[in-house]
N, CA, C and O atoms as a printed pandas DataFrame, in Angstrom:
     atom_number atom_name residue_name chain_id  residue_number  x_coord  y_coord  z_coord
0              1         N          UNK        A               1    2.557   12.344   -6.626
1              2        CA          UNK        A               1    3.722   12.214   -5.766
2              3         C          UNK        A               1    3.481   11.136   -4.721
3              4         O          UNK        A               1    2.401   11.090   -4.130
4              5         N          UNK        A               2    4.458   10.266   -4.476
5              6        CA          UNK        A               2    4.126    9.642   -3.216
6              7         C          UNK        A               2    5.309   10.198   -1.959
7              8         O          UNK        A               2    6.239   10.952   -2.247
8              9         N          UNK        A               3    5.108    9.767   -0.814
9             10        CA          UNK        A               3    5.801   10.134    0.474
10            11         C          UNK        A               3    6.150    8.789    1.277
11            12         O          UNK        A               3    5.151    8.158    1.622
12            13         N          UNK        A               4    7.146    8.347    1.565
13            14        CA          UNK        A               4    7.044    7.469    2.378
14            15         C          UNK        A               4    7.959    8.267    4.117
15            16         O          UNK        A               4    8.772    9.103    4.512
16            17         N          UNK        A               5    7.122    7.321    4.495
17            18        CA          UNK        A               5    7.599    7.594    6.217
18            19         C          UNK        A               5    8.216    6.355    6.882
19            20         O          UNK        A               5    7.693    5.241    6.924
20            21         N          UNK        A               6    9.464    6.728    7.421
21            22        CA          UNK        A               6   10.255    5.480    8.064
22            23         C          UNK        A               6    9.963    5.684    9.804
23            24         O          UNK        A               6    9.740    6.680   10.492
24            25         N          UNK        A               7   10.080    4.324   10.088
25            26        CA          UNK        A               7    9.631    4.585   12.024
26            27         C          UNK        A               7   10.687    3.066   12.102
27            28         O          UNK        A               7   11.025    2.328   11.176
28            29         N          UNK        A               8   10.933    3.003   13.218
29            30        CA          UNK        A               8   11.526    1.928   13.730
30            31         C          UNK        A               8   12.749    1.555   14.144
31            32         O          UNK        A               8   12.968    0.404   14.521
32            33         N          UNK        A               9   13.999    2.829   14.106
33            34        CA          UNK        A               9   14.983    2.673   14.226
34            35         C          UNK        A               9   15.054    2.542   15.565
35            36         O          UNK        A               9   14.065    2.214   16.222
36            37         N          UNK        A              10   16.587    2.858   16.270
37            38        CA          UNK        A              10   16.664    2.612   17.835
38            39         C          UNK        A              10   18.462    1.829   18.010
39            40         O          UNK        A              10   19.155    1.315   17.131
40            41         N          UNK        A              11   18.656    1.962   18.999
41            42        CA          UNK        A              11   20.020    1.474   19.509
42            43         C          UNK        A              11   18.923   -0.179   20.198
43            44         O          UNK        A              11   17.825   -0.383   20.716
44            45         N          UNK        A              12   20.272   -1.068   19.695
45            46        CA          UNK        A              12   20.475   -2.446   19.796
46            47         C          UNK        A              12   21.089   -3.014   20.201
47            48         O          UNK        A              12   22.093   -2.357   19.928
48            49         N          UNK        A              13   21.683   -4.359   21.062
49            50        CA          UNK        A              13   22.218   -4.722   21.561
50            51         C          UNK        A              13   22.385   -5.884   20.078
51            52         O          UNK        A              13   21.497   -6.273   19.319
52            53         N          UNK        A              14   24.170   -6.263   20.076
53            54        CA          UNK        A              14   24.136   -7.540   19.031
54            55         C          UNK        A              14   23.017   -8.811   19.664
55            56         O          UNK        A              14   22.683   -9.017   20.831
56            57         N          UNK        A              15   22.679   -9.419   18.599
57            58        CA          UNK        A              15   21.953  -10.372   18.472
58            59         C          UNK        A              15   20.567   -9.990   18.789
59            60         O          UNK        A              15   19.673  -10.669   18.284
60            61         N          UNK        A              16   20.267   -9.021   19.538
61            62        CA          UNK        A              16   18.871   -8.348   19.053
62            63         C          UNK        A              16   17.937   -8.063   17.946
63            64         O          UNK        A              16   18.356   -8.285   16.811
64            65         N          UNK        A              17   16.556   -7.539   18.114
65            66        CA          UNK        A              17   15.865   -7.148   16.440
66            67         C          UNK        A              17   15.328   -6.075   16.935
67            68         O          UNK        A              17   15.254   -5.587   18.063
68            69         N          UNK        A              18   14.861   -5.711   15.603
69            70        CA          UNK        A              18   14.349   -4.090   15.205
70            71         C          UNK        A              18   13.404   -4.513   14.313
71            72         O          UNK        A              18   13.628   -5.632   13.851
72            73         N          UNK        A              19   12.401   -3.954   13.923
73            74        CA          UNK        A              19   11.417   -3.248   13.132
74            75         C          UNK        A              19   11.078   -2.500   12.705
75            76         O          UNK        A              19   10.089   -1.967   13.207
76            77         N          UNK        A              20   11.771   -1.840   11.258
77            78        CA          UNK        A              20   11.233   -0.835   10.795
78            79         C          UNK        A              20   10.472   -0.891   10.344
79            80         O          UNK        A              20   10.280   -1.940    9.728
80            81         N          UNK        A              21    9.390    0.233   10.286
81            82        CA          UNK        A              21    8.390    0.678    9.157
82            83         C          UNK        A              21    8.673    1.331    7.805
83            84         O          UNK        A              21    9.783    1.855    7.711
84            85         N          UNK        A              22    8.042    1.380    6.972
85            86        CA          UNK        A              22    7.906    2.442    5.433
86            87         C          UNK        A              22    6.635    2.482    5.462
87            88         O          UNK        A              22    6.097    1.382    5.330
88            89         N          UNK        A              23    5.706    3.698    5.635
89            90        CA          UNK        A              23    4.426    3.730    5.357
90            91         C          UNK        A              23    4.369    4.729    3.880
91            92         O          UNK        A              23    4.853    5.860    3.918
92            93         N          UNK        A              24    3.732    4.189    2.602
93            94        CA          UNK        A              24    3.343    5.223    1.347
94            95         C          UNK        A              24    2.230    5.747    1.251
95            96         O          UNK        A              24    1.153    5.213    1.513
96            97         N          UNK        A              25    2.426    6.870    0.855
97            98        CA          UNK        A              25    0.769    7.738    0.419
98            99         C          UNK        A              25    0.883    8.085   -0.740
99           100         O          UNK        A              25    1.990    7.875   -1.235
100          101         N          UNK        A              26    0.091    8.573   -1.402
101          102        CA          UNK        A              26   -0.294    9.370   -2.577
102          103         C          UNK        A              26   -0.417    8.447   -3.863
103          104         O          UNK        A              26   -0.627    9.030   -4.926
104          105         N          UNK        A              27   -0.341    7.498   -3.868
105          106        CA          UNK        A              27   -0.826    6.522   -4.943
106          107         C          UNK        A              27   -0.406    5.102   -4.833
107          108         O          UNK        A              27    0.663    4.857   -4.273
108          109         N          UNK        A              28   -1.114    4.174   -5.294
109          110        CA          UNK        A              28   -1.285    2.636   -5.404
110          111         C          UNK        A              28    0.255    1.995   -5.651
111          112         O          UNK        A              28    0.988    2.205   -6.618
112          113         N          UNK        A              29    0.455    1.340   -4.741
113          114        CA          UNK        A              29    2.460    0.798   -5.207
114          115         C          UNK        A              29    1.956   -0.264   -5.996
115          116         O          UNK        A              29    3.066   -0.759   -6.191
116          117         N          UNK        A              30    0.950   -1.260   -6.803
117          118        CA          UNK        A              30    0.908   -2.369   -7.378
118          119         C          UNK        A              30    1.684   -2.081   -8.335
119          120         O          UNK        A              30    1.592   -3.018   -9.129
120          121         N          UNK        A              31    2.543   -1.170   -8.799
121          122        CA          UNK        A              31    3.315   -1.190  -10.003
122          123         C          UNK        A              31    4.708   -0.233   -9.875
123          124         O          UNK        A              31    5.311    0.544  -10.615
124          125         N          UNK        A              32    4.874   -0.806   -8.349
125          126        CA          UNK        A              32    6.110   -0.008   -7.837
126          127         C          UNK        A              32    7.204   -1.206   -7.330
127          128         O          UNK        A              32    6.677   -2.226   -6.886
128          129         N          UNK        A              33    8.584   -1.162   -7.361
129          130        CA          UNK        A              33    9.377   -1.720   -6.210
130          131         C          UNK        A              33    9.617   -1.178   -5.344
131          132         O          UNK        A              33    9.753    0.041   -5.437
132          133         N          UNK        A              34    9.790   -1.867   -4.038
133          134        CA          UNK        A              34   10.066   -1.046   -3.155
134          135         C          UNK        A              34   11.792   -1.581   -2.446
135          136         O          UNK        A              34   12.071   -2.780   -2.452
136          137         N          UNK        A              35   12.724   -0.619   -1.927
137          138        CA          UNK        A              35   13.811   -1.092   -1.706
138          139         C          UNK        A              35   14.086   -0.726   -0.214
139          140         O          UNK        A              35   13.499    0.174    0.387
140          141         N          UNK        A              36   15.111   -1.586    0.340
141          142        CA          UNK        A              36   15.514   -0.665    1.722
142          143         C          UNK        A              36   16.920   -0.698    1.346
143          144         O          UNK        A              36   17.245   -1.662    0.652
144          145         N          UNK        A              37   18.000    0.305    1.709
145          146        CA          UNK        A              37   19.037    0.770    1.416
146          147         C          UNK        A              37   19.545    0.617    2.918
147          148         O          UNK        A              37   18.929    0.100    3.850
148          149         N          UNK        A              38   20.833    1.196    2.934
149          150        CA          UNK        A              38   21.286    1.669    4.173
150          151         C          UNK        A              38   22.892    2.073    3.673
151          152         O          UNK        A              38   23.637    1.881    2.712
152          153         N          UNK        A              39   22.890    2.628    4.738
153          154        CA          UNK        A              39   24.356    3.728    4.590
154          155         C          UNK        A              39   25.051    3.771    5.704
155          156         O          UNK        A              39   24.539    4.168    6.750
156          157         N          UNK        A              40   26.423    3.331    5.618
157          158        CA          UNK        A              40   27.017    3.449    7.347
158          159         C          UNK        A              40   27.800    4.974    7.485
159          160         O          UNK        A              40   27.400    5.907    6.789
160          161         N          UNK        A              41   28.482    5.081    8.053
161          162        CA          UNK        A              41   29.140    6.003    7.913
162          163         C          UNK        A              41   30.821    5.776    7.059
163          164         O          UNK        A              41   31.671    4.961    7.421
164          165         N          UNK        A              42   30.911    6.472    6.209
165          166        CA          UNK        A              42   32.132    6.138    5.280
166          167         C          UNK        A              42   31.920    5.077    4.471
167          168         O          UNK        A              42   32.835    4.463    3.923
168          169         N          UNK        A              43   30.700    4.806    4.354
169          170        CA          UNK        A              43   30.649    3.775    2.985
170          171         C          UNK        A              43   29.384    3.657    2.436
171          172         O          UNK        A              43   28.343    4.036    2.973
172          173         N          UNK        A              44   29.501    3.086    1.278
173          174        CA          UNK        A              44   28.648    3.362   -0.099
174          175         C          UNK        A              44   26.905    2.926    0.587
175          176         O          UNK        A              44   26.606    2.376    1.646
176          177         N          UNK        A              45   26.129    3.390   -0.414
177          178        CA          UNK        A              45   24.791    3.591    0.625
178          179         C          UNK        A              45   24.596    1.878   -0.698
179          180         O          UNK        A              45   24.891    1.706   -1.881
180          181         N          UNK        A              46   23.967    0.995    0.374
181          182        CA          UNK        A              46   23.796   -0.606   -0.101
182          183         C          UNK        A              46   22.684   -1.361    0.106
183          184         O          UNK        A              46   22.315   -1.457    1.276
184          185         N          UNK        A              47   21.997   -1.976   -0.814
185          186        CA          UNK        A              47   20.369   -2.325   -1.167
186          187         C          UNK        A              47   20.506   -3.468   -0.283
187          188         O          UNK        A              47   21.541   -4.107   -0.473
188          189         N          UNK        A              48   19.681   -3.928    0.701
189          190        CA          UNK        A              48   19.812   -4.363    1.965
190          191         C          UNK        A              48   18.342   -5.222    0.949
191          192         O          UNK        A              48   18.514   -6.439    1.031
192          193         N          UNK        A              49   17.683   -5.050    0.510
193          194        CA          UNK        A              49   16.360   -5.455   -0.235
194          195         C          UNK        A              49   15.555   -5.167   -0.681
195          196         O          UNK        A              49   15.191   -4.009   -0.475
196          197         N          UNK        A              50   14.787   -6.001   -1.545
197          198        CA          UNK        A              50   13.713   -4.846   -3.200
198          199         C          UNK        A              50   13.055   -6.068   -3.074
199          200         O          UNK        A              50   13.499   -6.934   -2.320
200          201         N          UNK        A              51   12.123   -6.218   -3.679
201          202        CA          UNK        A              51   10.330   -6.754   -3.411
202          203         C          UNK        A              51    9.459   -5.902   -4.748
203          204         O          UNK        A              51    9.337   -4.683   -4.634
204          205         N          UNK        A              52    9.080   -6.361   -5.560
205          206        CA          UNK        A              52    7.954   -5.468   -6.170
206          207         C          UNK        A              52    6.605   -6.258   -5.486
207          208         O          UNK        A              52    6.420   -7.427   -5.147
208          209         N          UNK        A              53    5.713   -4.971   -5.454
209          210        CA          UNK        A              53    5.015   -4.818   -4.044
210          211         C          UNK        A              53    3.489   -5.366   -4.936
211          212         O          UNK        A              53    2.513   -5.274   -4.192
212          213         N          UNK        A              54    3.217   -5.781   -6.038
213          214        CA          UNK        A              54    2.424   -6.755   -6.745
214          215         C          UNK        A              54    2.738   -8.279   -6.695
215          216         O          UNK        A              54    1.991   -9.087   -6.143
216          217         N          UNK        A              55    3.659   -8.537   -7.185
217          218        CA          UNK        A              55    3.981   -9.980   -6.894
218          219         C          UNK        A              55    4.499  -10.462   -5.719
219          220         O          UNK        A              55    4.325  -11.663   -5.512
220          221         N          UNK        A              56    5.011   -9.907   -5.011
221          222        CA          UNK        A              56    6.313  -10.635   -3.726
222          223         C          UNK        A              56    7.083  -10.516   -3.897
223          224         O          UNK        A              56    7.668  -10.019   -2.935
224          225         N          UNK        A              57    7.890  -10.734   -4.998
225          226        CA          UNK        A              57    9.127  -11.289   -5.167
226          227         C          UNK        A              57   10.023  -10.596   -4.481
227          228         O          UNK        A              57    9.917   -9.370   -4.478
228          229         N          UNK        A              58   11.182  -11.288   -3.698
229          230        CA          UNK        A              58   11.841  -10.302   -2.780
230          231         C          UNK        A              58   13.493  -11.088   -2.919
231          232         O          UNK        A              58   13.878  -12.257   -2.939
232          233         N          UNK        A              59   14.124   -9.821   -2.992
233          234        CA          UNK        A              59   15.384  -10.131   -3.007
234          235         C          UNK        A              59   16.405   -9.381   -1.979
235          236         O          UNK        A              59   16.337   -8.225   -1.562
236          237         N          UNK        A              60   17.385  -10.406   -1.693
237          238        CA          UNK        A              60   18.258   -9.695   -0.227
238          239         C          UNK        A              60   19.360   -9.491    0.050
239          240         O          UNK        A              60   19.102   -9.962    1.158
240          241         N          UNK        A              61   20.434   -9.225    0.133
241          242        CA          UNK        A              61   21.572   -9.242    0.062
242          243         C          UNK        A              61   22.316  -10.355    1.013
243          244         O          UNK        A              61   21.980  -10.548    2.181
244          245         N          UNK        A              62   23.396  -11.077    0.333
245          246        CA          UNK        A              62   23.932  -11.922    1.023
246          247         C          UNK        A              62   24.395  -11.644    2.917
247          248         O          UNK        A              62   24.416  -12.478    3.823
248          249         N          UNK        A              63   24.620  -10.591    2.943
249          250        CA          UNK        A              63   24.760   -9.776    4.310
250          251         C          UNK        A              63   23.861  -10.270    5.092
251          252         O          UNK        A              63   23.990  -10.930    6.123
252          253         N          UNK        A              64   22.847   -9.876    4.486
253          254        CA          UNK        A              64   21.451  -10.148    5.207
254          255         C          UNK        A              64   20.535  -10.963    5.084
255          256         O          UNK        A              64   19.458  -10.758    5.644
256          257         N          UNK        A              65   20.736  -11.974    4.390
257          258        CA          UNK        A              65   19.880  -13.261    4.338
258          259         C          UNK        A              65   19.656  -14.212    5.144
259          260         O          UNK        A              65   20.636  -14.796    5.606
260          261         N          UNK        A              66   18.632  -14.534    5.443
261          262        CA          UNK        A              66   18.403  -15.338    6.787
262          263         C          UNK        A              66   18.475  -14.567    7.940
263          264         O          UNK        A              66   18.640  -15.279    8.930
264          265         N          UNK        A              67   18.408  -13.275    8.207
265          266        CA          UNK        A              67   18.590  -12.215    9.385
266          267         C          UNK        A              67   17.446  -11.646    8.990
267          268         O          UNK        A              67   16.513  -12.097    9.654
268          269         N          UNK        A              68   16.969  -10.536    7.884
269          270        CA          UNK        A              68   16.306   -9.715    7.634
270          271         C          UNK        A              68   15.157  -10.593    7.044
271          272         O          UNK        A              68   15.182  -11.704    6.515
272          273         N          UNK        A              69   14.039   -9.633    7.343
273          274        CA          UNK        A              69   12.433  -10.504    6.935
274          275         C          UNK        A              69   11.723   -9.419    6.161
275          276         O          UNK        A              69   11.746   -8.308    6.691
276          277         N          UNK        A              70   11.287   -9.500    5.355
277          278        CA          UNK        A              70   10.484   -8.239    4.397
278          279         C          UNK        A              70    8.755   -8.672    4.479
279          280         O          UNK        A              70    8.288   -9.752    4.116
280          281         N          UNK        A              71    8.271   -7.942    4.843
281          282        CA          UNK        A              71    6.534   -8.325    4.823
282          283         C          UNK        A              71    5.916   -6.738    4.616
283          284         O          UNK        A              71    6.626   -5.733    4.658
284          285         N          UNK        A              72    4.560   -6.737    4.403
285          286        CA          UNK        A              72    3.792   -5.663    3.594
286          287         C          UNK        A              72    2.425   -6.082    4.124
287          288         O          UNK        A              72    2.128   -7.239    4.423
288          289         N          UNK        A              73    1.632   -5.030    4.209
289          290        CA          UNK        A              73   -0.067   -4.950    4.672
290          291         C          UNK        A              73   -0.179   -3.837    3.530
291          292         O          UNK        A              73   -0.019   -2.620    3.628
292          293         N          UNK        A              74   -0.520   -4.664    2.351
293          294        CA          UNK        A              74   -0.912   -4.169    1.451
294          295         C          UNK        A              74   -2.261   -2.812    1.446
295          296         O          UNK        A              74   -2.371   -1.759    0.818
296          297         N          UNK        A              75   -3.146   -3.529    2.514
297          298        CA          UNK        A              75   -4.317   -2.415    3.517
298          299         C          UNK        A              75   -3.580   -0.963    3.557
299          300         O          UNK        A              75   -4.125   -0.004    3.010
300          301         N          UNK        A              76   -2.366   -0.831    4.196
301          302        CA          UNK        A              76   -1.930    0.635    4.935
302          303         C          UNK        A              76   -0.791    0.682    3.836
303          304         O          UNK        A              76    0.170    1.447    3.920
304          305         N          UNK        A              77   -0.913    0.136    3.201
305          306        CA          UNK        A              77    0.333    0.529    2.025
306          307         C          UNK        A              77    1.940    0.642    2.860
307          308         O          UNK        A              77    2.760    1.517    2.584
308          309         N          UNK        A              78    2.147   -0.387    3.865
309          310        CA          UNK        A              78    3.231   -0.444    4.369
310          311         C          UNK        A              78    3.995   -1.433    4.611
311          312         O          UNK        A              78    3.594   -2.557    4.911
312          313         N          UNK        A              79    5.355   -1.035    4.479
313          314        CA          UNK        A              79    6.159   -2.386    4.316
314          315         C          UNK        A              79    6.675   -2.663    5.750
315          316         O          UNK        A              79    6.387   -1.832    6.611
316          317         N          UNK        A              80    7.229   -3.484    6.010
317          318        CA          UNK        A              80    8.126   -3.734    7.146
318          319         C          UNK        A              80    9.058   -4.289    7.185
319          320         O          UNK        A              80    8.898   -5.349    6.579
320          321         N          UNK        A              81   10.262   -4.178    7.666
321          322        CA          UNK        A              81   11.563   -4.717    7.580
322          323         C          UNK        A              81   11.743   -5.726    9.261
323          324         O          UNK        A              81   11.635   -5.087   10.308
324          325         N          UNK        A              82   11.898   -6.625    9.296
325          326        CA          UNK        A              82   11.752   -7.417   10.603
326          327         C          UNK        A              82   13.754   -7.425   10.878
327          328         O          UNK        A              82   14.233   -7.439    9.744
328          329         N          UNK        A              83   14.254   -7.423   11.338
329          330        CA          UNK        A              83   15.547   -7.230   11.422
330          331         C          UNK        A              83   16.061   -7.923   12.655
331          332         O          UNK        A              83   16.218   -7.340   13.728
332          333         N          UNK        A              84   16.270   -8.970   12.484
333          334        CA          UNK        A              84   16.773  -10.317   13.882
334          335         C          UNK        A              84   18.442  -10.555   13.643
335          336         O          UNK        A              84   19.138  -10.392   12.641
336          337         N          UNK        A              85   18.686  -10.902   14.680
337          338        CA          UNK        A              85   20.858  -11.637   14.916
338          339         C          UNK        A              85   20.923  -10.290   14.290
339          340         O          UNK        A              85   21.290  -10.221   13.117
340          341         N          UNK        A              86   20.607   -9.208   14.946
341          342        CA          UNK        A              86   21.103   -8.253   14.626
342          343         C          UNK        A              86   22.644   -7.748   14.864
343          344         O          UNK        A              86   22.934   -7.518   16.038
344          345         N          UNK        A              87   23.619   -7.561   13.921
345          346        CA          UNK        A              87   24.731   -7.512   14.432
346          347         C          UNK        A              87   25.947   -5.645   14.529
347          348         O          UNK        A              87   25.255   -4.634   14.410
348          349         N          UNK        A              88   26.881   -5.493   14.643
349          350        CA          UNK        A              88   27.776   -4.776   15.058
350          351         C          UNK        A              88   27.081   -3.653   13.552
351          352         O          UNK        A              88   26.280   -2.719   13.504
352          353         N          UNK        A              89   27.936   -4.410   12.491
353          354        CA          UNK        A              89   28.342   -4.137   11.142
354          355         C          UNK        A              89   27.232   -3.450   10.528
355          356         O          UNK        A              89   27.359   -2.513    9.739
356          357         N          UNK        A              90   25.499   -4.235   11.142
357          358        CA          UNK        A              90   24.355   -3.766   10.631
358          359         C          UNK        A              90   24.210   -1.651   11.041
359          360         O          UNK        A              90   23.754   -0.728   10.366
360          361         N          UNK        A              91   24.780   -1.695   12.266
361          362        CA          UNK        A              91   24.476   -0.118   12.237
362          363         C          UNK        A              91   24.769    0.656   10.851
363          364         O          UNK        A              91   25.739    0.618   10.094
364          365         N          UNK        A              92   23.462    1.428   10.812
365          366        CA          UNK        A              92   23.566    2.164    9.236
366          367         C          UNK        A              92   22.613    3.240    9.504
367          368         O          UNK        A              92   22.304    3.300   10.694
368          369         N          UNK        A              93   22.012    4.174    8.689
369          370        CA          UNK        A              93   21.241    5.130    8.164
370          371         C          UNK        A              93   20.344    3.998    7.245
371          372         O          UNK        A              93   20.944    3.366    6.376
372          373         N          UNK        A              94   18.747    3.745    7.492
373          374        CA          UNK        A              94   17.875    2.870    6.789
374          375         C          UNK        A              94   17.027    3.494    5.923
375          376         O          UNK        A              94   16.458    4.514    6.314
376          377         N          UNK        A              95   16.838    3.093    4.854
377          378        CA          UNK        A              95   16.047    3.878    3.828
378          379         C          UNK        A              95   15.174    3.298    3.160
379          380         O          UNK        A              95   15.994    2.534    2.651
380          381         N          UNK        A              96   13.943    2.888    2.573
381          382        CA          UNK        A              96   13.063    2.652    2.347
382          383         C          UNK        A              96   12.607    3.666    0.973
383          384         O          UNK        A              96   12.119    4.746    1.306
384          385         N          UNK        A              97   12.735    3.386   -0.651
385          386        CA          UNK        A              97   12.527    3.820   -1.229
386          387         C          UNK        A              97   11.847    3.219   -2.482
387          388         O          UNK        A              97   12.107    2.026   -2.639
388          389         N          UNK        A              98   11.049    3.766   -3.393
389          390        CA          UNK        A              98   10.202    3.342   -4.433
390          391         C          UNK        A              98   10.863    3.810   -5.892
391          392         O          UNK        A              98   11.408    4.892   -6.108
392          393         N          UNK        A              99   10.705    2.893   -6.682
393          394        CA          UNK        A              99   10.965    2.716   -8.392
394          395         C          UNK        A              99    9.722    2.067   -8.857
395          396         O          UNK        A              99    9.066    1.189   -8.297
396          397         N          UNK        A             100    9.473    2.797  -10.249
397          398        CA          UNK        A             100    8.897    2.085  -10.819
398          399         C          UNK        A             100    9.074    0.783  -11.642
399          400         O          UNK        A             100   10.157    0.622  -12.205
400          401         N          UNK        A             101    8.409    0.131  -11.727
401          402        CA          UNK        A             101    8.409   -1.334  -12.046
402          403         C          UNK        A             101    9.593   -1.128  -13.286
403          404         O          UNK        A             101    9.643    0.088  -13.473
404          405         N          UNK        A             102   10.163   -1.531  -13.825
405          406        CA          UNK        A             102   10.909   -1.608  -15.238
406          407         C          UNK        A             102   11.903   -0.554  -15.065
407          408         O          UNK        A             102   12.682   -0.627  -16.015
408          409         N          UNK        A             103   12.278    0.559  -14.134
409          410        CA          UNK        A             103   12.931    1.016  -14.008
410          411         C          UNK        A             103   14.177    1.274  -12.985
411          412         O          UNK        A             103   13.992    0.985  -11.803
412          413         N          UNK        A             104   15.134    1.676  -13.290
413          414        CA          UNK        A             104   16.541    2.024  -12.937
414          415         C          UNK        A             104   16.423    2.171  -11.762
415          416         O          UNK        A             104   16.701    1.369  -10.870
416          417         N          UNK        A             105   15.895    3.472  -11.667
417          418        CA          UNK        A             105   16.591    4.730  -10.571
418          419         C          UNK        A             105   15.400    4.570   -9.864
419          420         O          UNK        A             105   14.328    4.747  -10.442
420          421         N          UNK        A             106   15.467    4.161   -8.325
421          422        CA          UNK        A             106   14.808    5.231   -7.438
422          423         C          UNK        A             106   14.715    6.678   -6.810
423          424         O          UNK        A             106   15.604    7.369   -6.312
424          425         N          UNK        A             107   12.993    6.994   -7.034
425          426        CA          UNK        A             107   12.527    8.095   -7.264
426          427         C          UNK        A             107   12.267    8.721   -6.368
427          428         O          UNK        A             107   12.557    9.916   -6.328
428          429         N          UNK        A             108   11.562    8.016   -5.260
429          430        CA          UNK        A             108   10.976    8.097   -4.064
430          431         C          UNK        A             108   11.902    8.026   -3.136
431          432         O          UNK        A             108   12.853    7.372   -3.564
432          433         N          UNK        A             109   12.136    8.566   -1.576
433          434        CA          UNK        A             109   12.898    8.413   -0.531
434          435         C          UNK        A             109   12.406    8.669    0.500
435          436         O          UNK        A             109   11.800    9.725    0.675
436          437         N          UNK        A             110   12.572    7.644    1.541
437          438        CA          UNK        A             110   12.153    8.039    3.307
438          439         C          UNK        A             110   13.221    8.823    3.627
439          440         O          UNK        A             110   14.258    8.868    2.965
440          441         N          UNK        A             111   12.965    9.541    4.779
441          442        CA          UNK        A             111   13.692   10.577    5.366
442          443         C          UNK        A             111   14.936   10.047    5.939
443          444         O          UNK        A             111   15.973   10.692    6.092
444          445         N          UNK        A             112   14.620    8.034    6.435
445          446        CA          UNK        A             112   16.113    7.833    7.111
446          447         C          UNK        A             112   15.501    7.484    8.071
447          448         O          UNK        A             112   14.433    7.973    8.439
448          449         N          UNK        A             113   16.206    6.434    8.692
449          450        CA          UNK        A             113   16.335    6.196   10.245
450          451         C          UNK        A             113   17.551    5.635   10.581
451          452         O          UNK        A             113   18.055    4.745    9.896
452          453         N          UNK        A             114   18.091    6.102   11.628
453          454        CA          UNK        A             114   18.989    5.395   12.248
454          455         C          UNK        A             114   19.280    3.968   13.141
455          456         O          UNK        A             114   18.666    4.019   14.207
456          457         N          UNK        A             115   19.884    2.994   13.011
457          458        CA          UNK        A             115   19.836    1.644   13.928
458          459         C          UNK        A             115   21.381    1.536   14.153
459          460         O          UNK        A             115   22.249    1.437   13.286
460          461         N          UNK        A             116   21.492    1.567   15.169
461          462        CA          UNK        A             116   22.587    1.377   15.863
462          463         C          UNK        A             116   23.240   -0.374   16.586
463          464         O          UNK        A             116   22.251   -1.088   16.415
464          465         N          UNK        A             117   23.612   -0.677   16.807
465          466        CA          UNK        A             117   23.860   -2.196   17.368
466          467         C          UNK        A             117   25.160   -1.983   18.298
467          468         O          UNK        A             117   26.143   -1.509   17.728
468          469         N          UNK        A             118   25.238   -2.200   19.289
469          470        CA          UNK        A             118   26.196   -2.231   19.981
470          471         C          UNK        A             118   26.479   -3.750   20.024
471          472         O          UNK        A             118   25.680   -4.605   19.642
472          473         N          UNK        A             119   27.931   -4.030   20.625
473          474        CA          UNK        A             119   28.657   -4.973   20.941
474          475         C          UNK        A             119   28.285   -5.522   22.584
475          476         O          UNK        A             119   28.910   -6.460   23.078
C-alpha cells in the first residue's frame, strides 16, 4: 500500500504563491505517476498535472502553465507543487495522487488540501 500526505494549503491573496507538499510511503514511485487534481466547489475534480516520477516528464494543464512548477526530492519520496500568479479561479480542494505507470485509473489519494485565493 502506499499513503500519501498533502501539507501546504492556506488562504492567498491573488497574485500570491503556495506550496504544496505530497509526501509517499510504503513503496518505491520509480514506476508510478504521480498527479495533482483539484476540485472547486460545483465542478468537475481537474488534473492540474502528472509527471511519472522515473523520467520527469511532466505535463500541465493549459490553466496552469507557466504559473504552476512541479519538482520532487526523489530522497523523501516527495513531490512539490510550487504555485505562483496565483489567481481567484485557482481556489480548489488539491489532491496529489498515484497510478501506475501504463495505467488508467488512479489508485492512490491524499486526503486534500484546501487553497483559497482571494481577490
Amino acid at each position: 500500500q502506499v499513503q500519501l500526505t498533502e501539507s501546504g494549503g492556506g488562504l492567498v491573496q491573488a497574485g500570491g504563491s503556495l506550496r504544496l507538499s505530497c509526501a509517499a510511503s510504503g513503496r518505491p514511485l520509480t514506476m508510478y505517476v504521480m498527479g495533482w487534481f483539484r476540485q472547486a466547489p460545483g465542478k468537475e475534480r481537474e488534473l492540474v498535472t502528472a509527471f511519472t516520477w522515473s523520467e520527469g516528464r511532466t505535463f500541465y494543464a493549459d490553466s496552469v502553465k507557466g504559473r504552476f512548477a512541479l519538482t520532487r526530492d526523489n530522497g523523501k519520496n516527495t513531490a512539490y507543487l510550487q504555485m505562483n500568479d496565483l489567481k481567484v479561479e485557482d481556489t480548489a480542494v488539491y489532491y496529489c495522487a498515484l497510478k501506475p505507470r501504463g495505467s488508467q485509473e488512479y489508485n492512490y489519494w491524499g486526503q486534500g488540501t484546501q487553497v483559497t485565493v482571494s481577490s
